[in-house]
mmCIF file of C-alpha atoms in Angstrom:
data_model
loop_
_atom_site.group_PDB
_atom_site.id
_atom_site.type_symbol
_atom_site.label_atom_id
_atom_site.label_comp_id
_atom_site.label_asym_id
_atom_site.label_seq_id
_atom_site.Cartn_x
_atom_site.Cartn_y
_atom_site.Cartn_z
ATOM 1 C CA UNK A 1 33.396 -14.998 31.777
ATOM 2 C CA UNK A 2 29.892 -13.721 30.931
ATOM 3 C CA UNK A 3 29.502 -11.273 28.071
ATOM 4 C CA UNK A 4 28.603 -7.983 29.713
ATOM 5 C CA UNK A 5 27.288 -6.674 26.397
ATOM 6 C CA UNK A 6 24.587 -9.368 26.132
ATOM 7 C CA UNK A 7 21.744 -10.572 28.314
ATOM 8 C CA UNK A 8 21.083 -14.158 29.382
ATOM 9 C CA UNK A 9 19.571 -15.008 25.983
ATOM 10 C CA UNK A 10 22.596 -13.731 24.087
ATOM 11 C CA UNK A 11 20.782 -10.620 22.852
ATOM 12 C CA UNK A 12 22.922 -7.507 22.754
ATOM 13 C CA UNK A 13 22.103 -5.084 25.554
ATOM 14 C CA UNK A 14 20.231 -1.997 24.437
ATOM 15 C CA UNK A 15 22.707 0.769 23.520
ATOM 16 C CA UNK A 16 22.148 4.210 25.024
ATOM 17 C CA UNK A 17 21.656 5.650 21.536
ATOM 18 C CA UNK A 18 18.352 3.763 21.213
ATOM 19 C CA UNK A 19 16.606 6.227 23.509
ATOM 20 C CA UNK A 20 17.865 9.141 21.420
ATOM 21 C CA UNK A 21 16.787 7.645 18.101
ATOM 22 C CA UNK A 22 13.360 6.351 19.132
ATOM 23 C CA UNK A 23 12.334 8.814 21.844
ATOM 24 C CA UNK A 24 8.856 8.149 23.195
ATOM 25 C CA UNK A 25 8.485 5.159 20.829
ATOM 26 C CA UNK A 26 11.387 3.270 22.383
ATOM 27 C CA UNK A 27 9.070 0.676 23.911
ATOM 28 C CA UNK A 28 7.855 -0.265 20.412
ATOM 29 C CA UNK A 29 11.449 -0.632 19.240
ATOM 30 C CA UNK A 30 12.188 -2.826 22.253
ATOM 31 C CA UNK A 31 9.153 -4.996 21.538
ATOM 32 C CA UNK A 32 10.120 -5.465 17.892
ATOM 33 C CA UNK A 33 13.734 -6.238 18.765
ATOM 34 C CA UNK A 34 12.652 -8.780 21.377
ATOM 35 C CA UNK A 35 10.338 -10.505 18.871
ATOM 36 C CA UNK A 36 13.069 -10.611 16.251
ATOM 37 C CA UNK A 37 15.532 -11.992 18.794
ATOM 38 C CA UNK A 38 13.067 -14.663 19.910
ATOM 39 C CA UNK A 39 11.765 -15.767 16.509
ATOM 40 C CA UNK A 40 14.176 -14.425 13.915
ATOM 41 C CA UNK A 41 16.523 -17.368 13.507
ATOM 42 C CA UNK A 42 13.768 -19.999 13.682
ATOM 43 C CA UNK A 43 11.780 -18.196 10.992
ATOM 44 C CA UNK A 44 14.763 -17.591 8.734
ATOM 45 C CA UNK A 45 14.792 -13.828 9.233
ATOM 46 C CA UNK A 46 18.246 -13.390 10.760
ATOM 47 C CA UNK A 47 21.336 -15.553 10.998
ATOM 48 C CA UNK A 48 22.446 -17.452 14.108
ATOM 49 C CA UNK A 49 25.252 -14.978 14.864
ATOM 50 C CA UNK A 50 23.140 -11.826 14.874
ATOM 51 C CA UNK A 51 21.814 -11.706 18.445
ATOM 52 C CA UNK A 52 24.994 -10.226 19.998
ATOM 53 C CA UNK A 53 24.841 -7.357 17.497
ATOM 54 C CA UNK A 54 21.130 -7.088 16.771
ATOM 55 C CA UNK A 55 20.680 -3.602 18.198
ATOM 56 C CA UNK A 56 23.912 -2.162 16.829
ATOM 57 C CA UNK A 57 24.104 -3.690 13.366
ATOM 58 C CA UNK A 58 20.428 -3.929 12.494
ATOM 59 C CA UNK A 59 18.017 -1.877 14.618
ATOM 60 C CA UNK A 60 20.044 1.301 15.155
ATOM 61 C CA UNK A 61 21.742 0.943 11.775
ATOM 62 C CA UNK A 62 18.251 1.326 10.266
ATOM 63 C CA UNK A 63 16.872 3.900 12.709
ATOM 64 C CA UNK A 64 19.687 6.408 12.191
ATOM 65 C CA UNK A 65 18.352 7.031 8.667
ATOM 66 C CA UNK A 66 14.873 8.028 9.874
ATOM 67 C CA UNK A 67 15.303 11.804 9.269
ATOM 68 C CA UNK A 68 15.856 11.178 5.536
ATOM 69 C CA UNK A 69 12.264 10.097 4.918
ATOM 70 C CA UNK A 70 9.022 11.973 4.345
ATOM 71 C CA UNK A 71 5.606 11.582 2.759
ATOM 72 C CA UNK A 72 5.140 8.110 1.313
ATOM 73 C CA UNK A 73 7.963 5.564 1.307
ATOM 74 C CA UNK A 74 8.393 2.081 -0.139
ATOM 75 C CA UNK A 75 10.813 -0.435 1.371
ATOM 76 C CA UNK A 76 11.748 -2.986 -1.290
ATOM 77 C CA UNK A 77 12.600 -6.466 -0.018
ATOM 78 C CA UNK A 78 11.602 -5.630 3.532
ATOM 79 C CA UNK A 79 12.344 -9.140 4.813
ATOM 80 C CA UNK A 80 12.597 -9.091 8.596
ATOM 81 C CA UNK A 81 11.382 -5.478 8.663
ATOM 82 C CA UNK A 82 14.827 -3.971 8.294
ATOM 83 C CA UNK A 83 14.650 -1.125 7.691
ATOM 84 C CA UNK A 84 10.888 -0.780 7.103
ATOM 85 C CA UNK A 85 9.413 -1.752 10.479
ATOM 86 C CA UNK A 86 12.186 0.031 12.381
ATOM 87 C CA UNK A 87 11.691 3.217 10.377
ATOM 88 C CA UNK A 88 7.910 3.034 10.705
ATOM 89 C CA UNK A 89 8.362 2.947 14.471
ATOM 90 C CA UNK A 90 10.737 5.908 14.402
ATOM 91 C CA UNK A 91 8.646 7.932 11.920
ATOM 92 C CA UNK A 92 4.908 7.503 12.566
ATOM 93 C CA UNK A 93 4.299 10.631 10.459
ATOM 94 C CA UNK A 94 5.416 8.830 7.279
ATOM 95 C CA UNK A 95 3.332 6.321 5.275
ATOM 96 C CA UNK A 96 5.287 3.100 4.685
ATOM 97 C CA UNK A 97 4.690 0.376 2.100
ATOM 98 C CA UNK A 98 6.710 -2.776 2.739
ATOM 99 C CA UNK A 99 7.225 -4.874 -0.403
ATOM 100 C CA UNK A 100 8.287 -8.489 0.144
ATOM 101 C CA UNK A 101 7.875 -11.540 -2.147
ATOM 102 C CA UNK A 102 8.308 -14.393 0.369
ATOM 103 C CA UNK A 103 5.091 -15.569 2.034
ATOM 104 C CA UNK A 104 6.668 -16.470 5.390
ATOM 105 C CA UNK A 105 8.304 -13.051 5.637
ATOM 106 C CA UNK A 106 5.079 -11.313 4.666
ATOM 107 C CA UNK A 107 3.366 -13.235 7.486
ATOM 108 C CA UNK A 108 6.018 -11.977 9.919
ATOM 109 C CA UNK A 109 5.617 -8.389 8.732
ATOM 110 C CA UNK A 110 1.834 -8.558 9.028
ATOM 111 C CA UNK A 111 2.143 -9.959 12.560
ATOM 112 C CA UNK A 112 4.520 -7.195 13.627
ATOM 113 C CA UNK A 113 2.399 -4.430 12.118
ATOM 114 C CA UNK A 114 -0.613 -5.746 14.065
ATOM 115 C CA UNK A 115 1.245 -6.400 17.315
ATOM 116 C CA UNK A 116 2.896 -2.980 17.331
ATOM 117 C CA UNK A 117 -0.205 -1.110 16.164
ATOM 118 C CA UNK A 118 1.573 0.469 13.195
ATOM 119 C CA UNK A 119 -1.313 2.162 11.404
ATOM 120 C CA UNK A 120 1.126 3.870 9.026
ATOM 121 C CA UNK A 121 2.271 0.600 7.381
ATOM 122 C CA UNK A 122 0.927 -1.399 4.430
ATOM 123 C CA UNK A 123 2.481 -4.765 3.556
ATOM 124 C CA UNK A 124 2.433 -5.833 -0.100
ATOM 125 C CA UNK A 125 3.385 -9.347 -1.178
ATOM 126 C CA UNK A 126 5.290 -9.596 -4.450
ATOM 127 C CA UNK A 127 8.400 -8.532 -6.277
ATOM 128 C CA UNK A 128 8.818 -4.804 -6.716
ATOM 129 C CA UNK A 129 8.754 -5.080 -10.508
ATOM 130 C CA UNK A 130 5.568 -7.159 -10.455
ATOM 131 C CA UNK A 131 3.276 -5.702 -7.795
ATOM 132 C CA UNK A 132 1.848 -3.043 -10.089
ATOM 133 C CA UNK A 133 2.586 -0.050 -7.899
ATOM 134 C CA UNK A 134 2.929 3.200 -9.810
ATOM 135 C CA UNK A 135 5.742 5.715 -9.469
ATOM 136 C CA UNK A 136 4.060 7.466 -6.581
ATOM 137 C CA UNK A 137 6.477 7.261 -3.679
ATOM 138 C CA UNK A 138 8.376 10.247 -2.364
ATOM 139 C CA UNK A 139 11.260 8.013 -1.289
ATOM 140 C CA UNK A 140 12.166 4.377 -1.958
ATOM 141 C CA UNK A 141 14.564 2.471 0.267
ATOM 142 C CA UNK A 142 16.094 -0.994 0.561
ATOM 143 C CA UNK A 143 18.684 -2.604 2.792
ATOM 144 C CA UNK A 144 20.995 -5.514 2.015
ATOM 145 C CA UNK A 145 18.941 -6.560 -1.026
ATOM 146 C CA UNK A 146 21.324 -6.465 -3.993
ATOM 147 C CA UNK A 147 24.065 -4.506 -5.744
ATOM 148 C CA UNK A 148 22.990 -1.112 -7.088
ATOM 149 C CA UNK A 149 23.007 -2.083 -10.765
ATOM 150 C CA UNK A 150 20.536 -4.888 -9.986
ATOM 151 C CA UNK A 151 18.548 -2.882 -7.453
ATOM 152 C CA UNK A 152 17.854 0.195 -9.593
ATOM 153 C CA UNK A 153 15.402 -1.509 -11.999
ATOM 154 C CA UNK A 154 13.381 -2.622 -8.957
ATOM 155 C CA UNK A 155 13.413 0.647 -7.034
ATOM 156 C CA UNK A 156 13.750 3.649 -9.349
ATOM 157 C CA UNK A 157 10.443 3.033 -11.226
ATOM 158 C CA UNK A 158 8.568 3.338 -7.915
ATOM 159 C CA UNK A 159 9.840 6.869 -7.238
ATOM 160 C CA UNK A 160 7.742 9.835 -8.325
ATOM 161 C CA UNK A 161 9.340 12.426 -10.583
ATOM 162 C CA UNK A 162 11.666 14.433 -8.376
ATOM 163 C CA UNK A 163 11.551 11.894 -5.560
ATOM 164 C CA UNK A 164 14.487 10.145 -3.964
ATOM 165 C CA UNK A 165 16.243 6.864 -3.498
ATOM 166 C CA UNK A 166 17.739 6.319 -0.036
ATOM 167 C CA UNK A 167 19.358 2.890 -0.083
ATOM 168 C CA UNK A 168 21.171 1.512 2.966
ATOM 169 C CA UNK A 169 24.437 0.046 1.703
ATOM 170 C CA UNK A 170 27.693 -1.448 2.904
ATOM 171 C CA UNK A 171 31.308 -0.376 2.663
ATOM 172 C CA UNK A 172 31.355 -1.054 -1.086
ATOM 173 C CA UNK A 173 28.781 1.638 -1.900
ATOM 174 C CA UNK A 174 31.087 3.918 -3.878
ATOM 175 C CA UNK A 175 32.213 1.014 -6.061
ATOM 176 C CA UNK A 176 28.588 0.071 -6.645
ATOM 177 C CA UNK A 177 27.963 3.543 -8.061
ATOM 178 C CA UNK A 178 30.879 3.121 -10.461
ATOM 179 C CA UNK A 179 29.586 -0.274 -11.596
ATOM 180 C CA UNK A 180 26.025 1.018 -12.112
ATOM 181 C CA UNK A 181 26.678 3.980 -14.409
ATOM 182 C CA UNK A 182 24.608 2.492 -17.249
ATOM 183 C CA UNK A 183 21.579 1.997 -14.966
ATOM 184 C CA UNK A 184 22.077 5.419 -13.368
ATOM 185 C CA UNK A 185 21.759 7.019 -16.804
ATOM 186 C CA UNK A 186 18.860 4.803 -17.867
ATOM 187 C CA UNK A 187 16.741 5.685 -14.820
ATOM 188 C CA UNK A 188 17.655 9.388 -14.941
ATOM 189 C CA UNK A 189 19.310 9.587 -11.544
ATOM 190 C CA UNK A 190 21.056 12.763 -10.478
ATOM 191 C CA UNK A 191 23.024 13.914 -7.432
ATOM 192 C CA UNK A 192 24.098 10.337 -6.721
ATOM 193 C CA UNK A 193 26.184 10.209 -3.555
ATOM 194 C CA UNK A 194 26.952 8.213 -0.429
ATOM 195 C CA UNK A 195 26.275 9.767 2.966
ATOM 196 C CA UNK A 196 27.633 8.369 6.231
ATOM 197 C CA UNK A 197 25.283 8.621 9.209
ATOM 198 C CA UNK A 198 25.800 8.069 12.906
ATOM 199 C CA UNK A 199 29.365 9.236 13.414
ATOM 200 C CA UNK A 200 29.796 9.991 17.109
ATOM 201 C CA UNK A 201 26.388 8.430 17.840
ATOM 202 C CA UNK A 202 26.654 4.776 16.806
ATOM 203 C CA UNK A 203 29.466 2.257 17.163
ATOM 204 C CA UNK A 204 28.887 1.267 13.523
ATOM 205 C CA UNK A 205 27.994 4.030 11.076
ATOM 206 C CA UNK A 206 25.400 3.643 8.322
ATOM 207 C CA UNK A 207 26.057 4.363 4.653
ATOM 208 C CA UNK A 208 23.108 5.610 2.626
ATOM 209 C CA UNK A 209 23.255 5.881 -1.147
ATOM 210 C CA UNK A 210 21.039 8.797 -2.100
ATOM 211 C CA UNK A 211 19.893 10.046 -5.497
ATOM 212 C CA UNK A 212 17.132 12.107 -7.095
ATOM 213 C CA UNK A 213 14.996 10.390 -9.753
ATOM 214 C CA UNK A 214 13.791 12.403 -12.746
ATOM 215 C CA UNK A 215 11.272 10.058 -14.346
#
């Protein structure tokens, strides 16, 4: 029998929550999702099993965090544009810097920024610890990049004094906090906690590890 949750290409059908999360910018989200579905596997951006859950697990999983961001934000290891491109669509009032070391992924990000007309996005090629950006961002985010104890040396130095980390994490987030106590102290993090977003809105909730950085 055909999968009623997917279209003829295997892409997951757009969930109703997409209209709520993207509002008048839904068409941009649709365009990005369609491009990722069409080119993502071929260009090594997503795995071969992701199409039937692309909206739920990746697009909306990123978009639900949009209200957490303000001012200037860096997305470390932006990759396919998750969450950076998705969040830039949802929050055109925020300035986004997408940091990505791999040339082919940087090319993808540049193409999407141009195609979608995202004037609030800058793409920077390099590793976060090497690109020479100062601690000037109001918020720094990352999604599915690394465990917290490895991620903190890459992200915390980019946050201005009093700014925030808002890292999209998996089910193991609380354990990652326990394992990263040394790094949490070293980078002067406070109010470290995990927040669950999307309950009652999304089929799969999003966990965000948040902390204030006192540099």
